[in-house]
Short mmCIF file of C-alpha atoms and ligand atoms in Angstrom, two decimals:
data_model
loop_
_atom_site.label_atom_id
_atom_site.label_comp_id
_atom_site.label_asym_id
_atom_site.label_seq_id
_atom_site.Cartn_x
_atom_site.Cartn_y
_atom_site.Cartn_z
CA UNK A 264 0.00 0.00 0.00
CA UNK A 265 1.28 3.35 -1.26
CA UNK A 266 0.84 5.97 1.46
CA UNK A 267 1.68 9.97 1.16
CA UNK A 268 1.22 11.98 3.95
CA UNK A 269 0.79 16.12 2.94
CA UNK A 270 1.56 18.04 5.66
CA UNK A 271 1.59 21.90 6.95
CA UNK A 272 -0.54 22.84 3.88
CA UNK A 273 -4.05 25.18 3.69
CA UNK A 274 -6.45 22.62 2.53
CA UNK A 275 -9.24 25.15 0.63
CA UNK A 276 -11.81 22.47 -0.63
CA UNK A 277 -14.89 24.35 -2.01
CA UNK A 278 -16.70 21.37 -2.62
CA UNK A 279 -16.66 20.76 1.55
CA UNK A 280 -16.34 24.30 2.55
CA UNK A 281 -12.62 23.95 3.50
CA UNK A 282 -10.29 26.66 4.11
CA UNK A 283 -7.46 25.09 7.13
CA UNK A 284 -4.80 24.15 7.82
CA UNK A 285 -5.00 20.85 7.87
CA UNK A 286 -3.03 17.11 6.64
CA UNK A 287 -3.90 14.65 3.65
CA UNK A 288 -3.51 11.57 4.01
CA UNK A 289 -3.27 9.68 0.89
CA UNK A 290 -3.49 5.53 0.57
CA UNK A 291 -3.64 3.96 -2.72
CA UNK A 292 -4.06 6.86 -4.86
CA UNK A 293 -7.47 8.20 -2.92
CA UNK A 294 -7.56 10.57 0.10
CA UNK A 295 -8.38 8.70 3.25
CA UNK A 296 -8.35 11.42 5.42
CA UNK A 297 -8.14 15.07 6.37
CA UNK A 298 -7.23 16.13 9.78
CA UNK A 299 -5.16 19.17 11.83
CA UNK A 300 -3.07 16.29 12.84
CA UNK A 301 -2.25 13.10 11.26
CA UNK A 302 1.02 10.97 12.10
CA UNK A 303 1.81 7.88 9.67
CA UNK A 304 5.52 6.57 10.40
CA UNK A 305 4.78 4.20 7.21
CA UNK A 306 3.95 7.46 5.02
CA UNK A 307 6.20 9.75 2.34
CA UNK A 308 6.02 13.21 3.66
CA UNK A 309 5.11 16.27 1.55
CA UNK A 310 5.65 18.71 3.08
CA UNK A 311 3.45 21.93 2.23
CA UNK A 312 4.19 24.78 4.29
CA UNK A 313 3.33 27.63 2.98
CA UNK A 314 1.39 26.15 0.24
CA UNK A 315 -2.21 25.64 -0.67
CA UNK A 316 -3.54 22.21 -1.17
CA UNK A 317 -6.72 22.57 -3.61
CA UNK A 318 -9.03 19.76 -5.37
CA UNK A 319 -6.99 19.34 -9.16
CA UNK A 320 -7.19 21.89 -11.37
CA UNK A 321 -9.51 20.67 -14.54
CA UNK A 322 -9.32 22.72 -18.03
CA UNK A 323 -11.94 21.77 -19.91
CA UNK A 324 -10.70 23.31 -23.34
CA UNK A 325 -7.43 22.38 -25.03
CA UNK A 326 -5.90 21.08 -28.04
CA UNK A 327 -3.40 18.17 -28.17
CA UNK A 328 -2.76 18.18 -31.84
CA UNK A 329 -2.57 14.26 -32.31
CA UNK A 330 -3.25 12.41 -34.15
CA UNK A 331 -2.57 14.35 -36.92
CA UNK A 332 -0.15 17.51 -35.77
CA UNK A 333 2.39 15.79 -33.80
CA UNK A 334 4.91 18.69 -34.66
CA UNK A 335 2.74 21.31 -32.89
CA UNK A 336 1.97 19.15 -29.49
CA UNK A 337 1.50 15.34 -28.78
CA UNK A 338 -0.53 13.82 -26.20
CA UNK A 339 2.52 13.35 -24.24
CA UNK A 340 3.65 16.96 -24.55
CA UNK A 341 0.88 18.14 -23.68
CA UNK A 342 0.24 15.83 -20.94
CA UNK A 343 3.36 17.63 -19.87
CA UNK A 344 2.60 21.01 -19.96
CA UNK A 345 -0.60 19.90 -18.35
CA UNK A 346 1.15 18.97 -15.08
CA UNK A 347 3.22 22.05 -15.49
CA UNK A 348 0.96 24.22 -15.25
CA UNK A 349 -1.26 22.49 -12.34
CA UNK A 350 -3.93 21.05 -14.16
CA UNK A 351 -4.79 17.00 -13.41
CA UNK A 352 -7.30 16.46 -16.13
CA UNK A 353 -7.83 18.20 -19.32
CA UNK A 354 -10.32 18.11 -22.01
CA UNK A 355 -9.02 18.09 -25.57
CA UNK A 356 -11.24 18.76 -28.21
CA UNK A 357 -11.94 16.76 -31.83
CA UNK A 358 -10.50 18.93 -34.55
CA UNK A 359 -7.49 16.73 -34.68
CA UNK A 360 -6.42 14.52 -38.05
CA UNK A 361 -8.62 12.33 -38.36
CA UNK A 362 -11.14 13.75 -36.65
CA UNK A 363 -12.22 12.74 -33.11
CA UNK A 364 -16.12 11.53 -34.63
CA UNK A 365 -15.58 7.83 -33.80
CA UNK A 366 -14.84 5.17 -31.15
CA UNK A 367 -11.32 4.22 -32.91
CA UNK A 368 -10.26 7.99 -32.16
CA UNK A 369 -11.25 8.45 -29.00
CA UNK A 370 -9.76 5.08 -27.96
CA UNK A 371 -6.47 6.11 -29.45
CA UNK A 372 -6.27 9.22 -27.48
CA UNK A 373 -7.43 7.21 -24.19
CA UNK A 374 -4.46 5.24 -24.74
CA UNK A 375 -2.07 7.95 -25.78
CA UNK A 376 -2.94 9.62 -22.65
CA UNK A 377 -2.55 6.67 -20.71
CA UNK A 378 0.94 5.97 -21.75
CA UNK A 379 2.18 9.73 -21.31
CA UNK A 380 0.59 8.70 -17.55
CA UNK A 381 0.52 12.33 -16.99
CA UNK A 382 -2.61 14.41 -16.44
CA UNK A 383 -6.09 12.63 -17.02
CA UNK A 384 -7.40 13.45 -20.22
CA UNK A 385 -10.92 13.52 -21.47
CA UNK A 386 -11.64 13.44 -24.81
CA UNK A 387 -14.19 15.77 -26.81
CA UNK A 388 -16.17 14.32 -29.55
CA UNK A 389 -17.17 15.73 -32.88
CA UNK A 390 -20.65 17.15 -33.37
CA UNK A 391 -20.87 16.33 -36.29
CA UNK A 392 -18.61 13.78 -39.28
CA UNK A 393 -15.34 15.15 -40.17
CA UNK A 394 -16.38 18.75 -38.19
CA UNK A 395 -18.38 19.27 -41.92
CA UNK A 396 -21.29 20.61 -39.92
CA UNK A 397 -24.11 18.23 -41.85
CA UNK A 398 -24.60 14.82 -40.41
CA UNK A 399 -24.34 13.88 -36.31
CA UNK A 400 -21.57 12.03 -35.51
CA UNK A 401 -21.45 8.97 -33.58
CA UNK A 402 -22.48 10.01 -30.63
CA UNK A 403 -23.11 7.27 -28.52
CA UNK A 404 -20.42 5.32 -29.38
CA UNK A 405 -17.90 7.97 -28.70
CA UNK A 406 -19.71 8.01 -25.05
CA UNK A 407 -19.03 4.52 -24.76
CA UNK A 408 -15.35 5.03 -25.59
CA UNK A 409 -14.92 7.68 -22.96
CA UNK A 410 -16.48 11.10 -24.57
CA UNK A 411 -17.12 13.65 -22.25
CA UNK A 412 -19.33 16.19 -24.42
CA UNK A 413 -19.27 17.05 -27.78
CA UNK A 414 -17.92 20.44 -30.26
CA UNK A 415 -16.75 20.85 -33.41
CA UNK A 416 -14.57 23.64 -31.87
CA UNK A 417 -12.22 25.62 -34.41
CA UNK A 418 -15.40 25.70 -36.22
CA UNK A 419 -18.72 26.71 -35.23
CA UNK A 420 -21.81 24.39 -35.42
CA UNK A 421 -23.67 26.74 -38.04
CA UNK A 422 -26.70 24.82 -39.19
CA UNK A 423 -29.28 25.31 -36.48
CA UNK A 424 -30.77 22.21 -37.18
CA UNK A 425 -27.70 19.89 -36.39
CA UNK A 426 -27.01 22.14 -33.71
CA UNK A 427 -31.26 21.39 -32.26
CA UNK A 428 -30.74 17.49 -32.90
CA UNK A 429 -27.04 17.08 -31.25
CA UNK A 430 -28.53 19.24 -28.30
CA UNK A 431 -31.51 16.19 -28.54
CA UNK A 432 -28.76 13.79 -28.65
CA UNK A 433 -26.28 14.31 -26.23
CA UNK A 434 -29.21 14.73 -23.47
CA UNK A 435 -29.27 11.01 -23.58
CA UNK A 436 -26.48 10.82 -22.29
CA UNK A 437 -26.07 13.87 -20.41
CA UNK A 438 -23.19 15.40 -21.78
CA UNK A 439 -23.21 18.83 -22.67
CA UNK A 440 -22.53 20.57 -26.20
CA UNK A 441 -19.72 22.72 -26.30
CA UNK A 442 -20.24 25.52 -29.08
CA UNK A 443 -17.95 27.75 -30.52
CA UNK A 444 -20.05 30.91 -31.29
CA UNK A 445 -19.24 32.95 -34.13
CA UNK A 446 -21.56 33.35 -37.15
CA UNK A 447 -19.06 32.78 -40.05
CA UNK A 448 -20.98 35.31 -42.95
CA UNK A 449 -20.87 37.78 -40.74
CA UNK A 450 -17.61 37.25 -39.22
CA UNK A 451 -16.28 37.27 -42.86
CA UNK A 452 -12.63 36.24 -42.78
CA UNK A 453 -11.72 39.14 -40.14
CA UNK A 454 -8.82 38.32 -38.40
CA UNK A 455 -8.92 40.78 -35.23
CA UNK A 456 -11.54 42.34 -33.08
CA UNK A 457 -13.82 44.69 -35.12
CA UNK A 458 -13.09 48.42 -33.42
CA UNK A 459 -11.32 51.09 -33.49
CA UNK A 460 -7.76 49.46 -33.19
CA UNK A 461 -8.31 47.39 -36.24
CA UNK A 462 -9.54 50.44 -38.14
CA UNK A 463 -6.58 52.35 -37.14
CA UNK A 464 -4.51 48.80 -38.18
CA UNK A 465 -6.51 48.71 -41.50
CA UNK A 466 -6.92 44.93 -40.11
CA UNK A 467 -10.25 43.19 -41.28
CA UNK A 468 -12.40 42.95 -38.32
CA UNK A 469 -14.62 40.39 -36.32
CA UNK A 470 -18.26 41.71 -34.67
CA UNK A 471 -18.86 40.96 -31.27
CA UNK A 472 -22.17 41.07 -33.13
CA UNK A 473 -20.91 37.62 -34.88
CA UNK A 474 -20.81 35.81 -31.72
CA UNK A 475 -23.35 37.31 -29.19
CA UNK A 476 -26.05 36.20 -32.92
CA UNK A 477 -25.14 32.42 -32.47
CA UNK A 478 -24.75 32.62 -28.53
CA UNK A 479 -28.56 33.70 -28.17
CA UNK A 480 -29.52 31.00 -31.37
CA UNK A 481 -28.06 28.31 -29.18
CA UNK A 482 -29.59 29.51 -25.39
CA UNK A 483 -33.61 29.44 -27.43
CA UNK A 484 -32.47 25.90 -28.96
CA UNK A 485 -31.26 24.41 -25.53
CA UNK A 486 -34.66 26.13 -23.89
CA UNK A 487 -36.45 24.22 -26.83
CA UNK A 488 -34.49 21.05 -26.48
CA UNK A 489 -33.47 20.69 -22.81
CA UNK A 490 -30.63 19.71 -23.64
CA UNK A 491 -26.68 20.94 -22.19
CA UNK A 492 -24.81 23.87 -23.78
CA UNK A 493 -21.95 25.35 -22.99
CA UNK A 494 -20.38 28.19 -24.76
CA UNK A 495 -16.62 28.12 -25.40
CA UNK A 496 -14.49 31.13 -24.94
CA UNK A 497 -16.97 33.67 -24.32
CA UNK A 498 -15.50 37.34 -25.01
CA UNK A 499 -17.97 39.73 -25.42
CA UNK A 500 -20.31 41.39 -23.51
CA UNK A 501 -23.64 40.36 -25.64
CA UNK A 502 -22.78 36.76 -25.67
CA UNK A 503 -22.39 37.01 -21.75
CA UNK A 504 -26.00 38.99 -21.44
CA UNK A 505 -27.67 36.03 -23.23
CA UNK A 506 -25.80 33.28 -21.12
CA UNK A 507 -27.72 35.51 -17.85
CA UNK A 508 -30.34 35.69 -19.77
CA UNK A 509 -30.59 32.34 -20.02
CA UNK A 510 -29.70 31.14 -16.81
CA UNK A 511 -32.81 33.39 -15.15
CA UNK A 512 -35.20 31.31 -17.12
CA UNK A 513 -33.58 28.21 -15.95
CA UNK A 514 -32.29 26.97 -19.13
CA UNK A 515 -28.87 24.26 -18.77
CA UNK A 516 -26.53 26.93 -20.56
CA UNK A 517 -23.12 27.21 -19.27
CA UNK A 518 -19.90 29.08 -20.25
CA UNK A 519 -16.04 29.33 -19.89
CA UNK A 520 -14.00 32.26 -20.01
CA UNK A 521 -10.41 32.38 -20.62
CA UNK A 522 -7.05 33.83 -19.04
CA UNK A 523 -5.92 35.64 -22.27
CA UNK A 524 -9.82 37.07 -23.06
CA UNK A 525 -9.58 38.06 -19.51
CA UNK A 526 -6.21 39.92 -19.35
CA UNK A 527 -5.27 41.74 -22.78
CA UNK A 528 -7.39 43.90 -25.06
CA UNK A 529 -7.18 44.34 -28.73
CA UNK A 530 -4.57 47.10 -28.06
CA UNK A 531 -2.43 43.93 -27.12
CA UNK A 532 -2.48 43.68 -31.18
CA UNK A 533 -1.34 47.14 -31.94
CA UNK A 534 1.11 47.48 -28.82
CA UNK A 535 2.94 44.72 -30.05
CA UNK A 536 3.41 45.73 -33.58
CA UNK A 537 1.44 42.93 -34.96
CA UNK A 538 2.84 39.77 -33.14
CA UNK A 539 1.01 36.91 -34.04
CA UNK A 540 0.28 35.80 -30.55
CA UNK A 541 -2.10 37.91 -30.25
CA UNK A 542 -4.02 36.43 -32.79
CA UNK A 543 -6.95 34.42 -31.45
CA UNK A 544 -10.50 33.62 -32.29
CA UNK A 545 -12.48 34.50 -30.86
CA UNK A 546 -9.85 37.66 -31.29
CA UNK A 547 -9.13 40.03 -27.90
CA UNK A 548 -11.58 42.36 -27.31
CA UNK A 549 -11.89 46.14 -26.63
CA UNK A 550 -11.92 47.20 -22.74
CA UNK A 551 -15.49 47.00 -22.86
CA UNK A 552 -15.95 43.57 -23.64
CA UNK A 553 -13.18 42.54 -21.13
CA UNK A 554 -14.56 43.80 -18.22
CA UNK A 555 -18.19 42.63 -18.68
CA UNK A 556 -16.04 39.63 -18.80
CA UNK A 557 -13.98 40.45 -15.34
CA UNK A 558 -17.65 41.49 -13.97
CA UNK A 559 -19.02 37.97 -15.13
CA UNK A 560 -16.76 35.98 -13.15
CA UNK A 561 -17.29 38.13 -10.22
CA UNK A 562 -20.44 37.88 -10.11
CA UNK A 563 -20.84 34.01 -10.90
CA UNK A 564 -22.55 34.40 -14.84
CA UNK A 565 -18.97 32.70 -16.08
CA UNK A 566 -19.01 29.24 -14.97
CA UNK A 567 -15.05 27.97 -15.13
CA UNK A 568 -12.09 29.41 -16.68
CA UNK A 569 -10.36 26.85 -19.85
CA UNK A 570 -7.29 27.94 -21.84
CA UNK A 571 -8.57 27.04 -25.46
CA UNK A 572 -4.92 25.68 -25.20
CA UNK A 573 -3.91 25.99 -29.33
CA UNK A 574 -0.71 25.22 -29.83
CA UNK A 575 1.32 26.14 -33.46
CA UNK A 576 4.80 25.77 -34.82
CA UNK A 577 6.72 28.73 -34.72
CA UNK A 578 7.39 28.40 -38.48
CA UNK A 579 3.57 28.77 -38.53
CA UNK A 580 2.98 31.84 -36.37
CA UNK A 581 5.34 33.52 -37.73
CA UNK A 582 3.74 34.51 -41.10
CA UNK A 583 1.99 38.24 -41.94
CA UNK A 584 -0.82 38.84 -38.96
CA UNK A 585 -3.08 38.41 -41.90
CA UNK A 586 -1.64 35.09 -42.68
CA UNK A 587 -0.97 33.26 -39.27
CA UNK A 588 -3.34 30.71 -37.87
CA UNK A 589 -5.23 31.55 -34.83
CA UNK A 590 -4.80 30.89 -31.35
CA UNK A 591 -1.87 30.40 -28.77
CA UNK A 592 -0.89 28.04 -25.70
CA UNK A 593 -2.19 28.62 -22.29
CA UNK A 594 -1.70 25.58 -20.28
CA UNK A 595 1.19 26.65 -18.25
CA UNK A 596 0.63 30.25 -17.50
CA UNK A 597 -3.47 30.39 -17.33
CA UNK A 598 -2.71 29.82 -13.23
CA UNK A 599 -0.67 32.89 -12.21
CA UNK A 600 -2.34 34.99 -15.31
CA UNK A 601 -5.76 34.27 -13.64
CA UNK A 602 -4.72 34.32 -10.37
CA UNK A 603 -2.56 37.46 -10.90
CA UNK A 604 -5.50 39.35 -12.72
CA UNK A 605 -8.34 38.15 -10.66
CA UNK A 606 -7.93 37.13 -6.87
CA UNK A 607 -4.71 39.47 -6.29
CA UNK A 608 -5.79 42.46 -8.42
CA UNK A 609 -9.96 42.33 -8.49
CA UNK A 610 -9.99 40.35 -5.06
CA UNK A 611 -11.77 37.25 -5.92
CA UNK A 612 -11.98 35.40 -3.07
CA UNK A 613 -9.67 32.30 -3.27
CA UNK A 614 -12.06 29.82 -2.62
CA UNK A 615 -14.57 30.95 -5.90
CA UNK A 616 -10.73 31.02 -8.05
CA UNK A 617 -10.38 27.30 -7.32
CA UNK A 618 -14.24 26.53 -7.64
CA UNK A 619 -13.89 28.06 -11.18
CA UNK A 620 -10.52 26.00 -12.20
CA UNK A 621 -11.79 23.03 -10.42
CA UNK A 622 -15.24 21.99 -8.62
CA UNK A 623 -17.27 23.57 -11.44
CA UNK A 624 -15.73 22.25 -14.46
CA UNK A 625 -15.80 18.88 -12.86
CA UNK A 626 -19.82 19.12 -12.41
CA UNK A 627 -20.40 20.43 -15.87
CA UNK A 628 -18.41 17.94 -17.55
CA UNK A 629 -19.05 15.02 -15.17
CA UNK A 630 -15.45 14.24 -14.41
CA UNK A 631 -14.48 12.25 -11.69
CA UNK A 632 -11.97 15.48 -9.39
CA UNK A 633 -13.24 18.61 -8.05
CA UNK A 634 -13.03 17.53 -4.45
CA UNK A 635 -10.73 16.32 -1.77
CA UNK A 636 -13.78 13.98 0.32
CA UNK A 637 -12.59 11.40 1.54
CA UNK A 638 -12.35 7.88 -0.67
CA UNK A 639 -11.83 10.59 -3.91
CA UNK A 640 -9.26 10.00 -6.29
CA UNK A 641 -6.15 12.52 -4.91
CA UNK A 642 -5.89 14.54 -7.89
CA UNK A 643 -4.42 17.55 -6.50
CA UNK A 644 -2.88 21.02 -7.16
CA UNK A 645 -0.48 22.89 -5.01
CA UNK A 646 -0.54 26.62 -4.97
CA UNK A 647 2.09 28.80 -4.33
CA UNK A 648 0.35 31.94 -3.75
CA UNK A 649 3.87 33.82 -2.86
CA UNK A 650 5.92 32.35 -5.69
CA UNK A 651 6.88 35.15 -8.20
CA UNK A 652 8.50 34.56 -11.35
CA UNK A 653 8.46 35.57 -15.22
CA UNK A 654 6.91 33.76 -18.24
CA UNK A 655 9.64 32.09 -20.16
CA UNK A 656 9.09 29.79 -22.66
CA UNK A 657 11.92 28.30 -23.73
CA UNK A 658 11.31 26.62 -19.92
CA UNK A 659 7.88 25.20 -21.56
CA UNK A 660 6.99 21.26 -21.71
CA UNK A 661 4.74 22.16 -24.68
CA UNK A 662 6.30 21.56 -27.96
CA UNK A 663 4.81 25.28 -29.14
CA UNK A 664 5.75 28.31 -27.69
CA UNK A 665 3.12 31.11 -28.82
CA UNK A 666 2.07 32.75 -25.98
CA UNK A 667 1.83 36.43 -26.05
CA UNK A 668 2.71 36.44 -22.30
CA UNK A 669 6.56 36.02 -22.76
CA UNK A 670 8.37 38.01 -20.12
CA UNK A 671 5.55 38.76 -17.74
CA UNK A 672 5.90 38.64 -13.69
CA UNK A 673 3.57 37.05 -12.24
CA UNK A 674 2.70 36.23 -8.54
CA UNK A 675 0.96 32.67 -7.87
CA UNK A 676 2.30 29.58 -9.38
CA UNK A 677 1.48 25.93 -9.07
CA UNK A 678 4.33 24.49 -6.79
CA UNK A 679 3.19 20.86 -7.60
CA UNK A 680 0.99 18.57 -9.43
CA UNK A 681 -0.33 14.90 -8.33
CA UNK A 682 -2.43 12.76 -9.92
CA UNK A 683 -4.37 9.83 -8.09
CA UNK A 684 -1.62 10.59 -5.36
CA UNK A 685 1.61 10.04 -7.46
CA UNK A 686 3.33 13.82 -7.71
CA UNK A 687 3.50 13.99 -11.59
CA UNK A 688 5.01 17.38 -11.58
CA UNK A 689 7.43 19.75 -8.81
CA UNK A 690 8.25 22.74 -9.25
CA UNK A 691 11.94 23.60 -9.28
CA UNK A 692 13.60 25.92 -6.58
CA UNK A 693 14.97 29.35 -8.42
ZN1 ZN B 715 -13.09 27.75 -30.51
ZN1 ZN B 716 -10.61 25.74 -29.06
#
């Protein structure tokens, strides 16, 4: 029997109203107890002073790349970066080559992930075959394999129909359908936020009109259905309205927000002179849009925070802005950009920063985590809320390295990872 004993750490447990100092004691992978005092001469001691011991840290939004893009990220690079950057269990989504729209693909990743033996990871299934946006995938069977919900992410679902019958679907099973909102005739090829910077830029311009359309589309079609939606990457202030909106009337519509939507602005764009790391859909937003954002967190409309982790080879990114693919890598700085930006600068309490990294996800997605009760799997993240230290990526365990917060210092790191009890990840003394 494997035995860890955690010691001299702040235990903050949301999902048991926990904020003290308190022990973990660890047998076989589960926590078997929690108490102010706990000697085990048979148990490994970690010891935790000064650090806080919170339920793993889930992100439900990334994208591992394989099969298909093993140069941007693998499984097991990703895994990595996972543990990195605190996180025990990740969700990746389908828009890999092939597509994740079957069994034999979500197997594959099961197994990938299991060998890497890293973070947990949860597979996303296509909406529909091949992410075309016409027929349903298969759904079920994908459940069986291990699917945890279902997007065609990088794309949106743009036929309201599919989008009504894979609402239908997925209710059998209970899994939720994660939607990437953006109408794509009215978005129109623009490649940064529609405003006054990309006028200035003479850069072609997305609407926050383009997502806040197919944001309120989806809320009437999961009132209409009853089935689970949740909306990807929110970043605008509409799309966030009808998500309230929504939620008042009772309808099962949930949403993510995430670290870089929260933190830059579309000036991020022009201040940089074009670097394509800041070039995201959705795109960064105007000050407007970012702190209905900062306001929905605080006030409980945004439901968990997810990185939309998109890694890209640096031969990729670094094309014309016009050029570049979207998106950039968040799994390991999302922690201190999030904690930085929201409990240290706009006072978030602690305990509602973990519930939003943590307990929540796990309830929307179903995922085994979110908790530290006693006889649950010891998936668990250790915070280091004094730790201060700059963004560097050549130090990253992703394969990719476009992040567009290179060089920024940040206060609150992870200080160490474990999964069902085994510490995957340490940070190193500096
Ligand atoms: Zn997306
Ligand atoms: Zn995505």
């Amino acid at each position: 029997m494997s035995r860890l004993l955690i010691k001299h750490g702040r235990v903050v447990d949301p999902s048991q109203r926990l904020d003290e100092g308190l022990n973990v004691l660890i047998v076989d992978g589960k926590v078997a107890r929690l108490a102010e005092r706990i000697e085990d001469k048979d148990a490994e001691v970690f010891d935790a002073t000064g650090l806080v011991v919170a339920p793993g840290f889930i992100d439900a939004h990334v994208h591992l790349r394989e099969p298909g893009f093993e140069y941007k990220e693998t499984i097991a690079t990703g895994s990595a970066a996972a543990v990195a950057g605190g996180f025990t269990s990740v969700c990746c989504m389908p828009n890999t080559q092939p597509v994740n729209d079957n069994a034999a693909v979500t197997e594959f990743i099961r197994g990938r992930a299991g060998e890497a033996g890293l973070t947990r990871v949860y597979p996303i299934g296509a909406v529909s075959k091949g992410l075309q946006g016409e027929e349903l995938a298969e759904m079920g069977e994908m459940v069986r394999a291990g699917a945890v919900a279902f997007s065609d992410d990088g794309k949106p679902v743009h036929s309201s129909y599919l989008m009504r019958r894979s609402l239908e679907y997925a209710q059998m099973f209970d899994v939720p359908v994660v939607n990437h909102c953006e109408d794509p005739v009215l978005a129109a090829k623009g490649v940064m936020h529609e405003g006054a910077v990309a006028t200035r830029l003479g850069l072609r311009g997305i609407p926050a009109a383009a997502e806040e359309i197919m944001a309120a589309r989806d809320v009437v079609l999961a009132e209409l259905t009853g089935g689970k939606l949740h909306l990807a990457h929110v970043s605008t202030r509409g799309a966030l309205d009808r998500v309230r909106e929504g939620k008042s009337k009772g309808v099962a519509v949930s949403c993510e927000v995430t670290p870089h939507h929260l933190a830059l602005t579309d000036q991020a764009v022009a201040d940089s002179e074009f670097d394509t790391d800041t070039k995201m859909n959705p795109p960064l937003r105007s000050g407007d849009h970012v702190e209905a954002l900062i306001q929905g967190v605080l006030d409980g409309t945004v439901d968990c925070l997810a990185t939309d982790h998109a890694p890209h080879h640096a031969d990729e990114k670094v094309l014309e802005f016009d050029l570049a693919p979207f998106g950039i890598v968040g799994l390991e700085t999302a922690v201190p950009v999030t904690y930085d930006l929201l409990v240290r600068k706009r006072k978030l309490p602690l305990r509602l920063f973990i519930s939003l990294w943590s307990c929540n996800p796990a309830r929307l997605f179903r995922l085994p985590g979110g908790t530290l009760k006693v006889g649950s799997a010891a998936d668990i993240t250790l915070l280091d809320l004094e730790a201060r230290a700059t963004v560097n990526p050549d130090r990253f365990r992703s394969l990719s390295r476009n992040t567009p917060f290179a060089g920024l210092r940040l206060k609150g790191w992870p200080a160490a990872t474990l999964v069902g009890g085994e510490v995957v990840w340490r940070r190193e003394r500096r």
